[in-house]
mmCIF file of C-alpha atoms and ligand atoms in Angstrom:
data_model
loop_
_atom_site.group_PDB
_atom_site.id
_atom_site.type_symbol
_atom_site.label_atom_id
_atom_site.label_comp_id
_atom_site.label_asym_id
_atom_site.label_seq_id
_atom_site.Cartn_x
_atom_site.Cartn_y
_atom_site.Cartn_z
ATOM 1 C CA MET A 265 73.513 164.189 188.092
ATOM 2 C CA GLU A 266 73.998 160.198 187.767
ATOM 3 C CA ILE A 267 75.268 158.933 184.687
ATOM 4 C CA VAL A 268 73.247 156.451 182.625
ATOM 5 C CA VAL A 269 74.293 154.023 179.712
ATOM 6 C CA SER A 270 72.772 151.759 177.700
ATOM 7 C CA GLY A 271 73.731 149.854 174.388
ATOM 8 C CA ILE A 272 71.145 148.983 171.490
ATOM 9 C CA ARG A 273 71.299 145.991 169.676
ATOM 10 C CA PRO A 274 70.859 146.966 165.963
ATOM 11 C CA THR A 275 68.322 144.063 165.495
ATOM 12 C CA GLY A 276 64.586 144.211 165.332
ATOM 13 C CA ASN A 277 62.244 147.009 165.306
ATOM 14 C CA LEU A 278 60.435 148.567 168.302
ATOM 15 C CA HIS A 279 57.133 146.941 168.960
ATOM 16 C CA LEU A 280 54.372 147.996 171.811
ATOM 17 C CA GLY A 281 56.200 145.972 174.256
ATOM 18 C CA ASN A 282 59.598 147.647 174.212
ATOM 19 C CA TYR A 283 57.766 151.161 173.932
ATOM 20 C CA PHE A 284 55.767 150.638 177.160
ATOM 21 C CA GLY A 285 58.377 148.596 178.860
ATOM 22 C CA ALA A 286 61.499 150.402 178.217
ATOM 23 C CA MET A 287 61.379 153.178 175.765
ATOM 24 C CA GLN A 288 58.731 155.460 177.562
ATOM 25 C CA ASN A 289 61.134 155.224 180.579
ATOM 26 C CA PHE A 290 64.255 156.060 178.537
ATOM 27 C CA VAL A 291 62.451 159.275 177.409
ATOM 28 C CA LYS A 292 62.073 160.265 181.120
ATOM 29 C CA MET A 293 65.514 159.096 182.282
ATOM 30 C CA GLN A 294 67.111 161.896 179.837
ATOM 31 C CA GLU A 295 65.339 164.475 181.834
ATOM 32 C CA THR A 296 66.916 163.727 185.387
ATOM 33 C CA ASN A 297 70.118 161.912 184.439
ATOM 34 C CA GLN A 298 73.340 162.358 181.977
ATOM 35 C CA CYS A 299 72.338 159.729 179.453
ATOM 36 C CA PHE A 300 74.477 157.769 176.564
ATOM 37 C CA PHE A 301 72.789 155.438 174.492
ATOM 38 C CA PHE A 302 74.676 153.788 171.547
ATOM 39 C CA ILE A 303 74.124 151.539 168.875
ATOM 40 C CA ALA A 304 76.120 148.446 169.760
ATOM 41 C CA ASP A 305 77.722 147.568 166.321
ATOM 42 C CA TYR A 306 81.010 146.650 167.874
ATOM 43 C CA HIS A 307 79.115 143.945 169.700
ATOM 44 C CA SER A 308 77.213 142.708 166.331
ATOM 45 C CA LEU A 309 80.051 141.787 164.801
ATOM 46 C CA THR A 310 80.459 138.573 167.036
ATOM 47 C CA THR A 311 77.415 137.359 165.029
ATOM 48 C CA HIS A 312 77.313 139.534 161.879
ATOM 49 C CA PRO A 313 80.802 139.999 160.482
ATOM 50 C CA THR A 314 80.022 142.380 157.803
ATOM 51 C CA PRO A 315 78.593 145.742 159.311
ATOM 52 C CA ALA A 316 77.067 146.827 155.926
ATOM 53 C CA ASP A 317 74.644 144.119 156.071
ATOM 54 C CA LEU A 318 73.259 145.840 159.169
ATOM 55 C CA HIS A 319 73.654 149.465 158.151
ATOM 56 C CA GLY A 320 69.892 149.720 157.343
ATOM 57 C CA ASN A 321 69.243 148.266 160.544
ATOM 58 C CA VAL A 322 71.507 150.631 162.316
ATOM 59 C CA LYS A 323 69.583 153.615 160.776
ATOM 60 C CA GLN A 324 66.267 152.273 161.567
ATOM 61 C CA VAL A 325 66.885 151.604 164.957
ATOM 62 C CA LEU A 326 68.404 155.249 165.440
ATOM 63 C CA VAL A 327 65.381 156.695 163.526
ATOM 64 C CA GLU A 328 62.907 154.696 165.866
ATOM 65 C CA TYR A 329 64.387 155.760 169.227
ATOM 66 C CA LEU A 330 64.416 159.353 167.847
ATOM 67 C CA ALA A 331 60.795 159.021 166.891
ATOM 68 C CA CYS A 332 59.644 157.846 170.324
ATOM 69 C CA GLY A 333 61.254 161.218 171.674
ATOM 70 C CA LEU A 334 65.139 160.419 172.719
ATOM 71 C CA ASP A 335 66.462 163.889 172.407
ATOM 72 C CA PRO A 336 69.989 164.277 170.886
ATOM 73 C CA GLU A 337 70.789 167.788 172.898
ATOM 74 C CA LYS A 338 69.569 166.156 176.329
ATOM 75 C CA ALA A 339 70.969 162.655 175.753
ATOM 76 C CA THR A 340 74.448 161.274 174.054
ATOM 77 C CA LEU A 341 72.982 159.353 170.986
ATOM 78 C CA TYR A 342 75.952 157.837 169.460
ATOM 79 C CA LEU A 343 77.219 154.734 167.268
ATOM 80 C CA GLN A 344 79.342 152.506 169.322
ATOM 81 C CA SER A 345 81.988 152.260 166.224
ATOM 82 C CA ASP A 346 82.319 156.046 166.115
ATOM 83 C CA LEU A 347 83.910 155.635 169.553
ATOM 84 C CA PRO A 348 87.440 153.781 169.089
ATOM 85 C CA GLU A 349 88.052 154.560 172.873
ATOM 86 C CA THR A 350 85.818 152.082 173.675
ATOM 87 C CA ALA A 351 88.192 149.740 171.895
ATOM 88 C CA GLU A 352 90.816 150.942 173.918
ATOM 89 C CA LEU A 353 89.357 150.262 177.256
ATOM 90 C CA TYR A 354 87.988 146.607 176.319
ATOM 91 C CA LEU A 355 91.649 145.933 175.457
ATOM 92 C CA PHE A 356 93.015 147.107 179.041
ATOM 93 C CA LEU A 357 89.808 145.159 180.608
ATOM 94 C CA ASN A 358 90.970 141.822 178.458
ATOM 95 C CA MET A 359 94.156 141.827 180.117
ATOM 96 C CA ASN A 360 92.651 141.369 183.705
ATOM 97 C CA ALA A 361 89.808 139.331 182.572
ATOM 98 C CA TYR A 362 90.044 135.336 182.917
ATOM 99 C CA THR A 363 89.019 132.731 180.651
ATOM 100 C CA GLY A 364 87.382 130.829 182.877
ATOM 101 C CA GLU A 365 85.086 133.407 183.999
ATOM 102 C CA LEU A 366 84.190 134.381 180.378
ATOM 103 C CA GLU A 367 83.621 130.917 179.309
ATOM 104 C CA ARG A 368 81.179 130.475 182.374
ATOM 105 C CA CYS A 369 78.939 133.293 180.999
ATOM 106 C CA THR A 370 75.756 131.775 180.147
ATOM 107 C CA SER A 371 75.394 134.268 177.064
ATOM 108 C CA PHE A 372 78.867 132.469 175.611
ATOM 109 C CA LYS A 373 77.565 129.045 176.616
ATOM 110 C CA ASP A 374 74.341 129.979 174.395
ATOM 111 C CA LYS A 375 76.373 131.048 171.440
ATOM 112 C CA VAL A 376 78.771 127.997 171.424
ATOM 113 C CA ARG A 377 75.706 126.134 171.010
ATOM 114 C CA SER A 378 73.824 128.220 168.735
ATOM 115 C CA GLN A 379 76.795 129.348 166.304
ATOM 116 C CA PRO A 380 79.435 126.264 166.764
ATOM 117 C CA ASP A 381 81.049 127.358 163.371
ATOM 118 C CA ASN A 382 82.019 130.623 164.682
ATOM 119 C CA VAL A 383 83.120 130.363 168.343
ATOM 120 C CA ASN A 384 85.255 133.717 167.800
ATOM 121 C CA ALA A 385 87.390 135.433 170.790
ATOM 122 C CA GLY A 386 84.627 138.421 170.494
ATOM 123 C CA LEU A 387 82.197 136.188 171.795
ATOM 124 C CA LEU A 388 83.912 134.908 174.506
ATOM 125 C CA THR A 389 84.882 138.731 175.406
ATOM 126 C CA TYR A 390 81.405 140.050 174.783
ATOM 127 C CA PRO A 391 81.384 141.041 178.626
ATOM 128 C CA THR A 392 84.529 142.806 178.395
ATOM 129 C CA LEU A 393 83.307 144.856 175.420
ATOM 130 C CA MET A 394 80.163 145.715 177.006
ATOM 131 C CA ALA A 395 81.849 146.560 180.493
ATOM 132 C CA ALA A 396 84.085 148.893 178.736
ATOM 133 C CA ASP A 397 80.868 150.416 176.956
ATOM 134 C CA ILE A 398 79.474 151.043 180.737
ATOM 135 C CA ILE A 399 82.688 152.333 182.569
ATOM 136 C CA LEU A 400 84.119 154.096 179.701
ATOM 137 C CA HIS A 401 81.596 157.024 180.912
ATOM 138 C CA LYS A 402 81.999 155.935 184.361
ATOM 139 C CA ALA A 403 78.140 154.964 184.434
ATOM 140 C CA HIS A 404 76.339 154.557 187.677
ATOM 141 C CA LYS A 405 72.981 153.212 186.182
ATOM 142 C CA VAL A 406 72.386 150.635 183.172
ATOM 143 C CA PRO A 407 68.692 150.068 182.132
ATOM 144 C CA VAL A 408 68.821 146.548 180.964
ATOM 145 C CA GLY A 409 66.318 143.699 181.436
ATOM 146 C CA LYS A 410 66.908 140.338 183.353
ATOM 147 C CA ASP A 411 68.855 138.662 180.350
ATOM 148 C CA GLN A 412 71.705 141.536 180.717
ATOM 149 C CA GLU A 413 71.734 141.110 184.724
ATOM 150 C CA GLN A 414 75.001 138.589 184.461
ATOM 151 C CA HIS A 415 76.735 140.886 182.115
ATOM 152 C CA LEU A 416 76.141 143.492 184.696
ATOM 153 C CA GLU A 417 77.401 141.648 187.302
ATOM 154 C CA MET A 418 80.639 140.724 185.350
ATOM 155 C CA THR A 419 80.953 144.472 184.532
ATOM 156 C CA ARG A 420 81.259 145.319 188.036
ATOM 157 C CA THR A 421 83.443 142.571 188.786
ATOM 158 C CA PHE A 422 85.775 144.299 185.946
ATOM 159 C CA ALA A 423 85.453 147.761 187.467
ATOM 160 C CA ASN A 424 86.253 146.733 191.225
ATOM 161 C CA ARG A 425 89.414 144.520 189.812
ATOM 162 C CA PHE A 426 90.656 147.543 188.238
ATOM 163 C CA ASN A 427 90.391 149.685 191.237
ATOM 164 C CA ARG A 428 91.916 146.858 193.151
ATOM 165 C CA MET A 429 94.570 146.319 191.070
ATOM 166 C CA TYR A 430 95.651 149.690 190.576
ATOM 167 C CA LYS A 431 95.081 150.792 194.124
ATOM 168 C CA VAL A 432 92.552 153.751 192.948
ATOM 169 C CA ASP A 433 88.834 154.286 193.688
ATOM 170 C CA TYR A 434 88.196 155.470 190.119
ATOM 171 C CA PHE A 435 85.308 153.327 188.360
ATOM 172 C CA PRO A 436 81.962 153.189 189.979
ATOM 173 C CA GLU A 437 80.150 150.390 190.521
ATOM 174 C CA PRO A 438 77.100 150.289 187.915
ATOM 175 C CA VAL A 439 74.027 148.648 189.142
ATOM 176 C CA ALA A 440 70.711 148.155 187.287
ATOM 177 C CA TYR A 441 68.502 151.242 186.567
ATOM 178 C CA ASN A 442 65.321 150.119 188.403
ATOM 179 C CA PHE A 443 61.976 151.132 186.934
ATOM 180 C CA GLY A 444 59.992 149.423 189.581
ATOM 181 C CA GLU A 445 56.529 150.088 189.271
ATOM 182 C CA GLN A 446 56.647 152.054 185.887
ATOM 183 C CA LEU A 447 57.073 148.945 183.989
ATOM 184 C CA ILE A 448 53.907 148.035 181.749
ATOM 185 C CA LYS A 449 53.900 144.831 180.644
ATOM 186 C CA ILE A 450 52.536 144.052 177.068
ATOM 187 C CA PRO A 451 51.272 140.818 176.344
ATOM 188 C CA GLY A 452 51.313 139.267 173.100
ATOM 189 C CA LEU A 453 48.539 138.629 170.596
ATOM 190 C CA ASP A 454 48.881 134.893 170.388
ATOM 191 C CA GLY A 455 47.952 134.053 173.787
ATOM 192 C CA SER A 456 51.431 134.439 175.370
ATOM 193 C CA THR A 457 51.868 137.011 178.136
ATOM 194 C CA LYS A 458 54.766 138.603 176.396
ATOM 195 C CA MET A 459 55.026 140.647 173.345
ATOM 196 C CA GLY A 460 58.647 140.175 171.769
ATOM 197 C CA LYS A 461 59.854 139.738 168.301
ATOM 198 C CA SER A 462 61.166 136.287 168.977
ATOM 199 C CA GLU A 463 57.953 135.109 170.115
ATOM 200 C CA GLY A 464 56.692 134.354 166.576
ATOM 201 C CA GLU A 465 54.805 135.687 163.433
ATOM 202 C CA GLY A 466 51.572 137.836 164.694
ATOM 203 C CA ASN A 467 52.577 138.156 168.203
ATOM 204 C CA ALA A 468 53.582 141.760 168.175
ATOM 205 C CA ILE A 469 52.972 145.165 166.875
ATOM 206 C CA PHE A 470 55.603 147.232 165.656
ATOM 207 C CA LEU A 471 55.337 150.783 165.771
ATOM 208 C CA PHE A 472 56.254 150.736 162.002
ATOM 209 C CA ASP A 473 53.376 148.551 160.881
ATOM 210 C CA THR A 474 50.923 149.896 158.667
ATOM 211 C CA PRO A 475 47.256 150.173 159.596
ATOM 212 C CA GLU A 476 46.584 147.331 157.221
ATOM 213 C CA VAL A 477 48.738 145.097 159.006
ATOM 214 C CA ILE A 478 47.881 146.144 162.465
ATOM 215 C CA ARG A 479 44.205 145.418 161.634
ATOM 216 C CA LYS A 480 45.127 141.873 160.303
ATOM 217 C CA LYS A 481 47.423 140.907 163.212
ATOM 218 C CA VAL A 482 44.701 142.453 165.649
ATOM 219 C CA MET A 483 41.750 140.242 163.905
ATOM 220 C CA ARG A 484 44.102 137.180 164.021
ATOM 221 C CA ALA A 485 44.813 137.522 167.770
ATOM 222 C CA VAL A 486 43.680 134.366 169.581
ATOM 223 C CA THR A 487 40.437 134.313 171.276
ATOM 224 C CA ASP A 488 37.860 131.670 172.388
ATOM 225 C CA SER A 489 34.333 130.771 172.039
ATOM 226 C CA GLY A 490 33.189 133.377 174.700
ATOM 227 C CA PRO A 491 32.232 132.931 178.327
ATOM 228 C CA THR A 492 29.401 130.988 178.855
ATOM 229 C CA GLU A 493 28.427 132.192 182.658
ATOM 230 C CA PRO A 494 28.525 135.882 183.752
ATOM 231 C CA ASN A 495 31.189 137.254 185.751
ATOM 232 C CA GLN A 496 33.787 134.722 185.432
ATOM 233 C CA PRO A 497 37.652 135.197 185.418
ATOM 234 C CA LYS A 498 38.990 135.687 181.626
ATOM 235 C CA PRO A 499 41.094 133.149 180.212
ATOM 236 C CA GLN A 500 44.949 134.237 179.570
ATOM 237 C CA ALA A 501 44.448 135.050 175.782
ATOM 238 C CA ILE A 502 41.251 137.103 176.532
ATOM 239 C CA GLU A 503 42.841 138.773 179.531
ATOM 240 C CA ASN A 504 45.710 139.878 177.031
ATOM 241 C CA LEU A 505 43.379 141.734 174.671
ATOM 242 C CA PHE A 506 41.916 143.454 177.730
ATOM 243 C CA ASN A 507 45.476 144.518 179.033
ATOM 244 C CA LEU A 508 46.260 145.836 175.709
ATOM 245 C CA MET A 509 43.339 147.919 175.600
ATOM 246 C CA LYS A 510 43.828 148.988 179.109
ATOM 247 C CA ALA A 511 47.389 150.571 178.059
ATOM 248 C CA LEU A 512 45.938 152.143 174.582
ATOM 249 C CA SER A 513 42.458 152.710 175.104
ATOM 250 C CA ALA A 514 40.128 154.904 176.601
ATOM 251 C CA PRO A 515 38.866 153.889 180.137
ATOM 252 C CA GLU A 516 35.193 153.842 179.049
ATOM 253 C CA THR A 517 35.997 151.478 176.000
ATOM 254 C CA VAL A 518 37.614 148.853 178.222
ATOM 255 C CA GLN A 519 34.683 149.374 180.922
ATOM 256 C CA PHE A 520 32.274 148.814 177.866
ATOM 257 C CA PHE A 521 33.666 145.545 176.936
ATOM 258 C CA ASP A 522 34.342 144.519 180.368
ATOM 259 C CA GLU A 523 30.336 144.714 181.197
ATOM 260 C CA GLN A 524 29.698 142.887 177.763
ATOM 261 C CA TYR A 525 32.139 140.004 178.750
ATOM 262 C CA ASN A 526 30.562 139.851 182.191
ATOM 263 C CA GLN A 527 26.765 139.625 180.731
ATOM 264 C CA CYS A 528 28.182 136.983 178.511
ATOM 265 C CA ALA A 529 27.250 139.204 175.534
ATOM 266 C CA ILE A 530 30.855 140.029 174.014
ATOM 267 C CA ARG A 531 31.495 139.878 170.533
ATOM 268 C CA TYR A 532 35.124 139.416 170.069
ATOM 269 C CA GLY A 533 35.066 140.658 166.494
ATOM 270 C CA ASP A 534 33.744 144.254 167.785
ATOM 271 C CA LEU A 535 36.163 144.376 170.404
ATOM 272 C CA LYS A 536 39.148 143.566 168.178
ATOM 273 C CA LYS A 537 37.869 146.140 165.528
ATOM 274 C CA GLN A 538 37.637 148.676 168.220
ATOM 275 C CA LEU A 539 41.437 147.715 169.641
ATOM 276 C CA ALA A 540 42.558 147.720 166.182
ATOM 277 C CA GLU A 541 41.764 151.378 165.774
ATOM 278 C CA ASP A 542 42.750 152.672 169.019
ATOM 279 C CA VAL A 543 46.567 150.901 168.318
ATOM 280 C CA ILE A 544 46.407 152.604 165.168
ATOM 281 C CA LYS A 545 45.647 155.821 166.493
ATOM 282 C CA PHE A 546 48.185 155.388 168.974
ATOM 283 C CA THR A 547 51.180 154.073 166.578
ATOM 284 C CA THR A 548 50.329 156.530 163.597
ATOM 285 C CA PRO A 549 52.326 159.579 165.106
ATOM 286 C CA PHE A 550 55.178 157.331 165.566
ATOM 287 C CA ARG A 551 55.026 155.972 161.945
ATOM 288 C CA GLU A 552 54.830 159.362 160.594
ATOM 289 C CA ARG A 553 57.907 160.189 162.533
ATOM 290 C CA ILE A 554 59.728 157.429 161.445
ATOM 291 C CA LEU A 555 58.900 157.717 157.777
ATOM 292 C CA ASP A 556 59.836 161.371 157.912
ATOM 293 C CA LEU A 557 63.288 160.715 159.594
ATOM 294 C CA LEU A 558 64.582 157.926 157.319
ATOM 295 C CA GLY A 559 63.898 160.433 154.713
ATOM 296 C CA ASN A 560 66.182 163.104 156.368
ATOM 297 C CA ASP A 561 69.708 162.004 156.172
ATOM 298 C CA GLU A 562 71.120 165.315 156.719
ATOM 299 C CA TYR A 563 69.286 165.586 160.060
ATOM 300 C CA LEU A 564 70.387 161.842 161.102
ATOM 301 C CA HIS A 565 74.102 163.020 160.080
ATOM 302 C CA LYS A 566 73.844 166.106 162.400
ATOM 303 C CA VAL A 567 72.726 163.914 165.125
ATOM 304 C CA VAL A 568 75.314 161.248 164.789
ATOM 305 C CA THR A 569 78.105 163.909 164.670
ATOM 306 C CA LEU A 570 76.849 165.544 167.640
ATOM 307 C CA GLY A 571 76.629 162.236 169.622
ATOM 308 C CA ARG A 572 80.038 161.365 168.499
ATOM 309 C CA GLU A 573 81.447 164.479 169.873
ATOM 310 C CA LYS A 574 79.551 164.379 173.342
ATOM 311 C CA ALA A 575 80.923 160.761 173.771
ATOM 312 C CA HIS A 576 84.193 161.384 172.737
ATOM 313 C CA ALA A 577 84.871 164.387 175.334
ATOM 314 C CA SER A 578 83.638 161.636 177.942
ATOM 315 C CA ALA A 579 85.447 158.925 176.814
ATOM 316 C CA SER A 580 88.736 160.329 176.088
ATOM 317 C CA LYS A 581 88.993 161.882 179.560
ATOM 318 C CA THR A 582 88.404 158.460 180.723
ATOM 319 C CA ILE A 583 90.918 157.010 178.673
ATOM 320 C CA LYS A 584 93.686 159.321 179.717
ATOM 321 C CA GLU A 585 93.348 158.927 183.177
ATOM 322 C CA VAL A 586 93.306 155.069 182.680
ATOM 323 C CA ARG A 587 96.475 155.199 180.967
ATOM 324 C CA GLU A 588 97.853 157.331 183.933
ATOM 325 C CA ILE A 589 96.531 155.116 186.435
ATOM 326 C CA ILE A 590 97.939 152.034 184.560
ATOM 327 C CA GLY A 591 101.213 154.004 184.530
ATOM 328 C CA PHE A 592 102.087 154.106 180.835
ATOM 329 C CA LYS A 593 105.330 156.529 181.029
ATOM 330 C CA HIS A 594 106.139 159.125 178.158
ATOM 331 C CA PHE A 595 109.600 159.596 176.662
HETATM 332 N N1 LIG B 828 74.225 143.198 175.600
HETATM 333 C C1 LIG B 828 72.985 144.101 175.609
HETATM 334 C C2 LIG B 828 71.742 143.314 174.455
HETATM 335 O O1 LIG B 828 72.120 142.403 174.241
HETATM 336 C C3 LIG B 828 73.518 145.309 174.485
HETATM 337 C C4 LIG B 828 74.698 146.108 175.320
HETATM 338 C C5 LIG B 828 75.997 146.377 174.658
HETATM 339 C C6 LIG B 828 74.480 146.905 176.270
HETATM 340 N N2 LIG B 828 76.548 147.023 175.409
HETATM 341 C C7 LIG B 828 75.825 147.412 176.402
HETATM 342 C C8 LIG B 828 73.574 147.324 177.240
HETATM 343 C C9 LIG B 828 75.936 148.497 177.688
HETATM 344 C C10 LIG B 828 73.740 148.186 178.130
HETATM 345 C C11 LIG B 828 75.126 148.609 178.683
HETATM 346 O O2 LIG B 828 70.877 143.937 174.728
#
């Protein structure tokens, strides 16, 4: 069984884009791999120095992932700060990471620009912390997007360097988990091709949005004045609405509005009303599970405790072996 590790930033809520883009696959992945999913609250200290500010987010993220079907029995779900072994491996890796390579990292350069008053050493060593997360469980696969490719490349560098330095073949070389064709790209409601939380107000539909909010967002989605000739290709914003429908609505619904469009008889108001109801039908079970879990601290405590125990079993074994490999001697 392959080992998969992924860290989740405790910021933002899951939207339909995340759900179809990643979550769905996470849920499948846990069936055939040994998965470790954690909330990256150590990493957050590089930008948010007081974790209490993020506690609500950590809980919300945990709850939303559970609501989507991550199973604490199958996968290991834990908080990064519950696993101090991470910090120890981070220390070891930092001793063999060069400031030059860390300074060249794109995410570091971005942060120097975006928070010039707080260019802390944690920002510089963000890639070694991420590498520690990954190789602590001797992961083979890491399901991350394009924006994390460079960090993953650095993880391979650090893992290989450790092996070379201490003349061992200990850490596997982790590679990106490739979902290939399975990735469904969900467009935004504002005419842009991507649904994302940073794309601006009204672009994204969150799993936690109420029916009223969903109706409002969908009704405000960008359209145009409609086709003037039959059977013309659809402009991007319209194509987006159809693509959303394809992901969520019944095939007959899509076909109906497609024909209406091709005959220049389409009424976008009707399409949006239908789309909004189909979105609500899709998200309501998630929203109900989220609300339920938010009120069940006892269960969440159990989930996190179980996760910590399973993660600790894996991490403490690695740390023990790493200490032996490095060559610390006992008296
Ligand atoms: N850097 C990742 C992000 O911003 C989060 C993360 C931290 C991560 N540690 C990780 C992802 C380990 C994968 C594996 O999204």
